[in-house]
Amino acid sequence: MLAPFGYYNDRPLFVARGVKSVNGIKMISNSTFKFRVMQNNFVIDAIAPSLANKSHLVTNNKSFSVIYTIDGIGQGNIKFPQLNIKDIAPDD
């Protein structure tokens, strides 16, 4: 077993419903985009690898749900939280 995350101990997945995108999206490759997620006036950076086909759900000014893990981005000892989006679905 590897700690804290490894073969027998996957990163935990979280769900957030009723989120919105602020400031649009930024395509960083053909399949990946970055955006900022807002829920209850809290904003955090997010990256959506291999989800470019769902970018329309983020840019239509409607709320949506995300499944994600939490990563840290940055250099050295300074890290900032970023959501690593695993899936996006419209709120109905």
Coordinates of C-alpha atoms in Angstrom, one line a residue:
M1 CA 0.0 0.0 0.0
L2 CA 1.3 3.4 -0.9
A3 CA 0.4 6.4 1.3
P4 CA -1.5 8.6 1.3
F5 CA -2.8 7.6 -2.1
G6 CA -1.9 4.6 -4.1
Y7 CA -3.1 1.3 -5.6
Y8 CA -5.3 0.3 -2.6
N9 CA -6.1 3.9 -1.6
D10 CA -7.5 6.0 -4.4
R11 CA -7.9 9.8 -4.1
P12 CA -11.4 10.6 -2.8
L13 CA -14.0 11.8 -5.3
F14 CA -16.2 14.7 -4.4
V15 CA -19.5 16.0 -5.9
A16 CA -20.6 19.6 -6.1
R17 CA -24.1 20.5 -7.3
G18 CA -25.4 23.9 -8.4
V19 CA -22.0 25.4 -9.3
K20 CA -21.4 28.0 -12.0
S21 CA -18.5 29.1 -14.1
V22 CA -17.1 32.6 -13.7
N23 CA -14.9 34.4 -16.2
G24 CA -15.4 31.9 -19.0
I25 CA -13.1 29.0 -20.0
K26 CA -9.5 28.8 -21.3
M27 CA -8.7 25.9 -23.7
I28 CA -5.2 24.6 -22.9
S29 CA -5.3 21.7 -25.4
N30 CA -7.8 20.2 -27.8
S31 CA -9.3 18.1 -25.0
T32 CA -8.6 20.1 -21.8
F33 CA -9.8 23.4 -20.5
K34 CA -9.5 25.5 -17.3
F35 CA -12.1 27.6 -15.6
R36 CA -13.1 29.0 -12.3
V37 CA -16.0 27.4 -10.3
M38 CA -18.3 29.3 -8.0
Q39 CA -20.7 28.0 -5.4
N40 CA -22.2 30.1 -2.6
N41 CA -19.8 33.0 -3.4
F42 CA -16.7 30.8 -3.1
V43 CA -14.5 30.6 -6.2
I44 CA -11.8 28.1 -7.0
D45 CA -9.7 27.2 -10.0
A46 CA -10.5 24.0 -11.9
I47 CA -9.1 22.0 -14.7
A48 CA -11.1 19.6 -16.9
P49 CA -8.8 17.1 -18.6
S50 CA -10.3 15.2 -21.6
L51 CA -13.7 16.9 -21.1
A52 CA -13.6 19.5 -23.9
N53 CA -16.8 17.8 -25.3
K54 CA -18.6 19.1 -22.2
S55 CA -17.3 22.7 -22.2
H56 CA -20.7 23.9 -23.5
L57 CA -22.2 22.9 -20.1
V58 CA -19.8 25.3 -18.4
T59 CA -20.4 28.3 -20.8
N60 CA -24.2 28.4 -21.0
N61 CA -24.7 30.5 -17.9
K62 CA -26.6 27.7 -16.2
S63 CA -25.7 25.8 -13.0
F64 CA -24.1 22.4 -13.4
S65 CA -22.7 19.6 -11.2
V66 CA -19.1 18.3 -11.1
I67 CA -17.3 15.3 -9.8
Y68 CA -13.7 16.1 -8.8
T69 CA -10.6 15.5 -6.8
I70 CA -8.6 18.2 -5.1
D71 CA -5.0 18.8 -6.3
G72 CA -2.4 21.4 -5.4
I73 CA -0.7 23.4 -8.1
G74 CA 2.3 25.6 -7.8
Q75 CA 6.0 25.4 -7.3
G76 CA 8.1 24.5 -4.3
N77 CA 6.4 24.8 -1.0
I78 CA 3.7 27.2 -2.3
K79 CA 0.7 25.3 -3.5
F80 CA -2.8 26.5 -4.4
P81 CA -5.9 24.2 -4.5
Q82 CA -7.3 23.3 -7.8
L83 CA -10.3 21.0 -8.6
N84 CA -9.4 18.2 -11.1
I85 CA -12.8 17.7 -12.8
K86 CA -13.6 14.1 -13.6
D87 CA -17.1 14.7 -15.0
I88 CA -19.6 17.5 -15.6
A89 CA -23.4 17.2 -15.8
P90 CA -26.2 19.7 -16.2
D91 CA -28.4 20.5 -13.2
D92 CA -32.0 19.5 -13.9

